[in-house]
Amino acid sequence: MSTAPIQVSPGRGRLRFAAEGILPFAAAGIMFGILYNTLFYPRTLVEYLEAGTIGLLLGTAIGLAEHQTSLRRWFQRHSFARAILIRTLAYSFGVALTLSLVLSVEPATLGECEYAACVAAYLGSPPFARDLVFSTAFAFSASFLAQLVLLVGPRNVARLLTGRYHRPQTVYAEFMFVDLRGSTTAAEVLGDERFSALLRDFFVDISAPIHESRGEVCQYIGDAALIVWQGRRAAGRWLDCFDRMRAVVIAGNRRYVELYGLAPGFKAGVHAGRVVITEVGTLQRAHVYHGDVLNTAARIQSRCNELGFALLASNQAVASLDPAQRARFQAVSPVSLRGKSEAVALLGLVPERGDAIEGAAASHVNA
């Protein structure tokens, strides 16, 4: 029985991406409010509701700030420890100051002092020092855990906690191997550090499209990334992801040229099939995919330049698309892939008019 591909609208994908990025901070804010009230205020339902609401608003505000691409890119340039330190200082002072503004409302309303005087008095009082210490401890813990989750991946954290793949399982998955064009020449011109900065910015830019299309980066390999969609319910989302990545990179061309003297291009190969996923390692655990599908996706991508396409896909991958999506592809002659005994039939995404992503990145480097 065939499964119809799920189409992901741009609006829904972006909204879900924003929600999934903000909700953990909102939840942490509620926890902050509940813990704060438990330690320092009467343990009544009304007090808990007020504290939880304040925590929710604070957490949501921090989540909105963290969701900004420019802020994520800025933090990307700092070390793990420095990013945690900056976040801790910014959030702890912000939260403590917000608490001083909120907690000064009641005495001002009761006529004990003018609001500004109440705020000033609170800022110089022991409760403010207490709030600052508490906020710093909580902000540090939350920032540290958030950074660890980013390193491991939120879905991998859930899988590790539940032990879902403690034993090997066979699943259907679609893989897209994305590789930067002209990277060798660009690395020679830019040098190691600037080229590394270019790659970091590129991967930050394409992370939102990957998440919006419900994909997952299962591996970074130099200037390439291997993206996976697991299960037949996710069938066909790789094309939506490619379109989103292409749009976001083209939109950032001016910034890339200003920073690095080039507008990056990329190419991709897609293949689908049954693979094994399992948990490996002891000191450093990870979930990995085993199977020929991964290698085939990488080898399909390696033929993009030769065949003149930015995206090449196997018949198995294109079969998951709807008729309108399949019409965007052009069949190419079967090609030989390393490790394959027989030629493989591929389809290439036909370039749209005015599509500038096909050019090699190095061709835009300013001498």
mmCIF file of N, CA, C and O in Angstrom, residues 299-337:
data_model
loop_
_atom_site.group_PDB
_atom_site.id
_atom_site.type_symbol
_atom_site.label_atom_id
_atom_site.label_comp_id
_atom_site.label_asym_id
_atom_site.label_seq_id
_atom_site.Cartn_x
_atom_site.Cartn_y
_atom_site.Cartn_z
ATOM 1 N N ARG A 299 27.041 9.215 -3.264
ATOM 2 C CA ARG A 299 27.576 8.976 -4.606
ATOM 3 C C ARG A 299 26.699 9.603 -5.685
ATOM 4 O O ARG A 299 27.184 10.039 -6.726
ATOM 5 N N ILE A 300 25.391 9.660 -5.436
ATOM 6 C CA ILE A 300 24.499 10.350 -6.369
ATOM 7 C C ILE A 300 24.858 11.838 -6.412
ATOM 8 O O ILE A 300 24.939 12.450 -7.478
ATOM 9 N N GLN A 301 25.094 12.419 -5.237
ATOM 10 C CA GLN A 301 25.470 13.830 -5.176
ATOM 11 C C GLN A 301 26.759 14.103 -5.931
ATOM 12 O O GLN A 301 26.917 15.161 -6.556
ATOM 13 N N SER A 302 27.681 13.163 -5.924
ATOM 14 C CA SER A 302 28.974 13.375 -6.584
ATOM 15 C C SER A 302 28.859 13.486 -8.102
ATOM 16 O O SER A 302 29.803 13.910 -8.763
ATOM 17 N N ARG A 303 27.705 13.119 -8.669
ATOM 18 C CA ARG A 303 27.530 13.201 -10.117
ATOM 19 C C ARG A 303 26.806 14.477 -10.554
ATOM 20 O O ARG A 303 26.524 14.658 -11.743
ATOM 21 N N CYS A 304 26.481 15.357 -9.589
ATOM 22 C CA CYS A 304 25.731 16.582 -9.917
ATOM 23 C C CYS A 304 26.483 17.467 -10.903
ATOM 24 O O CYS A 304 25.904 17.943 -11.894
ATOM 25 N N ASN A 305 27.762 17.716 -10.654
ATOM 26 C CA ASN A 305 28.525 18.600 -11.540
ATOM 27 C C ASN A 305 28.605 18.036 -12.951
ATOM 28 O O ASN A 305 28.412 18.745 -13.944
ATOM 29 N N GLU A 306 28.873 16.756 -13.024
ATOM 30 C CA GLU A 306 29.029 16.114 -14.330
ATOM 31 C C GLU A 306 27.739 16.164 -15.144
ATOM 32 O O GLU A 306 27.767 16.417 -16.355
ATOM 33 N N LEU A 307 26.613 15.956 -14.480
ATOM 34 C CA LEU A 307 25.341 15.905 -15.188
ATOM 35 C C LEU A 307 24.644 17.262 -15.271
ATOM 36 O O LEU A 307 23.619 17.403 -15.944
ATOM 37 N N GLY A 308 25.188 18.281 -14.562
ATOM 38 C CA GLY A 308 24.660 19.627 -14.678
ATOM 39 C C GLY A 308 23.399 19.898 -13.890
ATOM 40 O O GLY A 308 22.565 20.719 -14.318
ATOM 41 N N PHE A 309 23.242 19.259 -12.735
ATOM 42 C CA PHE A 309 22.058 19.478 -11.900
ATOM 43 C C PHE A 309 22.487 19.855 -10.482
ATOM 44 O O PHE A 309 23.511 19.382 -9.994
ATOM 45 N N ALA A 310 21.685 20.694 -9.848
ATOM 46 C CA ALA A 310 21.937 21.030 -8.447
ATOM 47 C C ALA A 310 21.388 19.946 -7.526
ATOM 48 O O ALA A 310 21.836 19.800 -6.390
ATOM 49 N N LEU A 311 20.396 19.182 -8.026
ATOM 50 C CA LEU A 311 19.793 18.115 -7.226
ATOM 51 C C LEU A 311 19.552 16.898 -8.095
ATOM 52 O O LEU A 311 18.898 16.987 -9.141
ATOM 53 N N LEU A 312 20.091 15.775 -7.671
ATOM 54 C CA LEU A 312 19.864 14.492 -8.326
ATOM 55 C C LEU A 312 19.215 13.549 -7.315
ATOM 56 O O LEU A 312 19.576 13.546 -6.132
ATOM 57 N N ALA A 313 18.267 12.751 -7.788
ATOM 58 C CA ALA A 313 17.571 11.827 -6.894
ATOM 59 C C ALA A 313 17.349 10.498 -7.600
ATOM 60 O O ALA A 313 17.261 10.431 -8.825
ATOM 61 N N SER A 314 17.263 9.461 -6.790
ATOM 62 C CA SER A 314 16.997 8.130 -7.325
ATOM 63 C C SER A 314 15.508 7.962 -7.598
ATOM 64 O O SER A 314 14.669 8.736 -7.120
ATOM 65 N N ASN A 315 15.175 6.930 -8.370
ATOM 66 C CA ASN A 315 13.767 6.612 -8.623
ATOM 67 C C ASN A 315 13.014 6.346 -7.324
ATOM 68 O O ASN A 315 11.849 6.726 -7.168
ATOM 69 N N GLN A 316 13.690 5.689 -6.370
ATOM 70 C CA GLN A 316 13.040 5.358 -5.101
ATOM 71 C C GLN A 316 12.634 6.613 -4.341
ATOM 72 O O GLN A 316 11.579 6.654 -3.703
ATOM 73 N N ALA A 317 13.479 7.651 -4.399
ATOM 74 C CA ALA A 317 13.174 8.891 -3.687
ATOM 75 C C ALA A 317 12.082 9.687 -4.399
ATOM 76 O O ALA A 317 11.148 10.191 -3.766
ATOM 77 N N VAL A 318 12.182 9.785 -5.725
ATOM 78 C CA VAL A 318 11.216 10.570 -6.489
ATOM 79 C C VAL A 318 9.834 9.925 -6.450
ATOM 80 O O VAL A 318 8.810 10.603 -6.552
ATOM 81 N N ALA A 319 9.778 8.619 -6.266
ATOM 82 C CA ALA A 319 8.489 7.921 -6.214
ATOM 83 C C ALA A 319 7.616 8.394 -5.061
ATOM 84 O O ALA A 319 6.389 8.242 -5.097
ATOM 85 N N SER A 320 8.216 8.983 -4.033
ATOM 86 C CA SER A 320 7.440 9.447 -2.885
ATOM 87 C C SER A 320 6.806 10.810 -3.117
ATOM 88 O O SER A 320 6.023 11.274 -2.292
ATOM 89 N N LEU A 321 7.130 11.466 -4.246
ATOM 90 C CA LEU A 321 6.599 12.790 -4.534
ATOM 91 C C LEU A 321 5.225 12.696 -5.190
ATOM 92 O O LEU A 321 4.863 11.665 -5.765
ATOM 93 N N ASP A 322 4.486 13.796 -5.134
ATOM 94 C CA ASP A 322 3.211 13.815 -5.843
ATOM 95 C C ASP A 322 3.462 14.144 -7.319
ATOM 96 O O ASP A 322 4.575 14.535 -7.693
ATOM 97 N N PRO A 323 2.475 13.966 -8.203
ATOM 98 C CA PRO A 323 2.686 14.173 -9.640
ATOM 99 C C PRO A 323 3.230 15.554 -9.990
ATOM 100 O O PRO A 323 4.092 15.679 -10.868
ATOM 101 N N ALA A 324 2.741 16.608 -9.330
ATOM 102 C CA ALA A 324 3.223 17.958 -9.623
ATOM 103 C C ALA A 324 4.699 18.109 -9.290
ATOM 104 O O ALA A 324 5.457 18.776 -10.014
ATOM 105 N N GLN A 325 5.133 17.491 -8.204
ATOM 106 C CA GLN A 325 6.546 17.561 -7.826
ATOM 107 C C GLN A 325 7.401 16.735 -8.779
ATOM 108 O O GLN A 325 8.493 17.157 -9.173
ATOM 109 N N ARG A 326 6.908 15.553 -9.147
ATOM 110 C CA ARG A 326 7.684 14.705 -10.066
ATOM 111 C C ARG A 326 7.860 15.379 -11.422
ATOM 112 O O ARG A 326 8.864 15.145 -12.102
ATOM 113 N N ALA A 327 6.916 16.231 -11.801
ATOM 114 C CA ALA A 327 7.007 16.919 -13.088
ATOM 115 C C ALA A 327 8.175 17.901 -13.127
ATOM 116 O O ALA A 327 8.570 18.338 -14.212
ATOM 117 N N ARG A 328 8.715 18.242 -11.977
ATOM 118 C CA ARG A 328 9.858 19.161 -11.938
ATOM 119 C C ARG A 328 11.176 18.459 -12.241
ATOM 120 O O ARG A 328 12.219 19.110 -12.333
ATOM 121 N N PHE A 329 11.138 17.133 -12.390
ATOM 122 C CA PHE A 329 12.366 16.364 -12.585
ATOM 123 C C PHE A 329 12.489 15.873 -14.023
ATOM 124 O O PHE A 329 11.483 15.631 -14.700
ATOM 125 N N GLN A 330 13.706 15.701 -14.426
ATOM 126 C CA GLN A 330 14.026 15.216 -15.771
ATOM 127 C C GLN A 330 14.871 13.948 -15.641
ATOM 128 O O GLN A 330 15.856 13.919 -14.897
ATOM 129 N N ALA A 331 14.464 12.921 -16.341
ATOM 130 C CA ALA A 331 15.222 11.666 -16.290
ATOM 131 C C ALA A 331 16.544 11.826 -17.025
ATOM 132 O O ALA A 331 16.631 12.498 -18.058
ATOM 133 N N VAL A 332 17.585 11.221 -16.469
ATOM 134 C CA VAL A 332 18.900 11.223 -17.114
ATOM 135 C C VAL A 332 19.292 9.777 -17.393
ATOM 136 O O VAL A 332 18.724 8.838 -16.829
ATOM 137 N N SER A 333 20.229 9.605 -18.268
ATOM 138 C CA SER A 333 20.672 8.258 -18.611
ATOM 139 C C SER A 333 21.215 7.560 -17.369
ATOM 140 O O SER A 333 21.837 8.202 -16.517
ATOM 141 N N PRO A 334 20.980 6.269 -17.231
ATOM 142 C CA PRO A 334 21.523 5.539 -16.089
ATOM 143 C C PRO A 334 23.027 5.752 -15.974
ATOM 144 O O PRO A 334 23.745 5.762 -16.976
ATOM 145 N N VAL A 335 23.491 5.965 -14.772
ATOM 146 C CA VAL A 335 24.907 6.245 -14.544
ATOM 147 C C VAL A 335 25.503 5.185 -13.625
ATOM 148 O O VAL A 335 24.806 4.555 -12.827
ATOM 149 N N SER A 336 26.790 5.002 -13.743
ATOM 150 C CA SER A 336 27.503 4.059 -12.890
ATOM 151 C C SER A 336 27.937 4.769 -11.613
ATOM 152 O O SER A 336 28.460 5.880 -11.655
ATOM 153 N N LEU A 337 27.679 4.145 -10.490
ATOM 154 C CA LEU A 337 28.088 4.684 -9.202
ATOM 155 C C LEU A 337 29.091 3.733 -8.573
ATOM 156 O O LEU A 337 28.962 2.510 -8.684
#
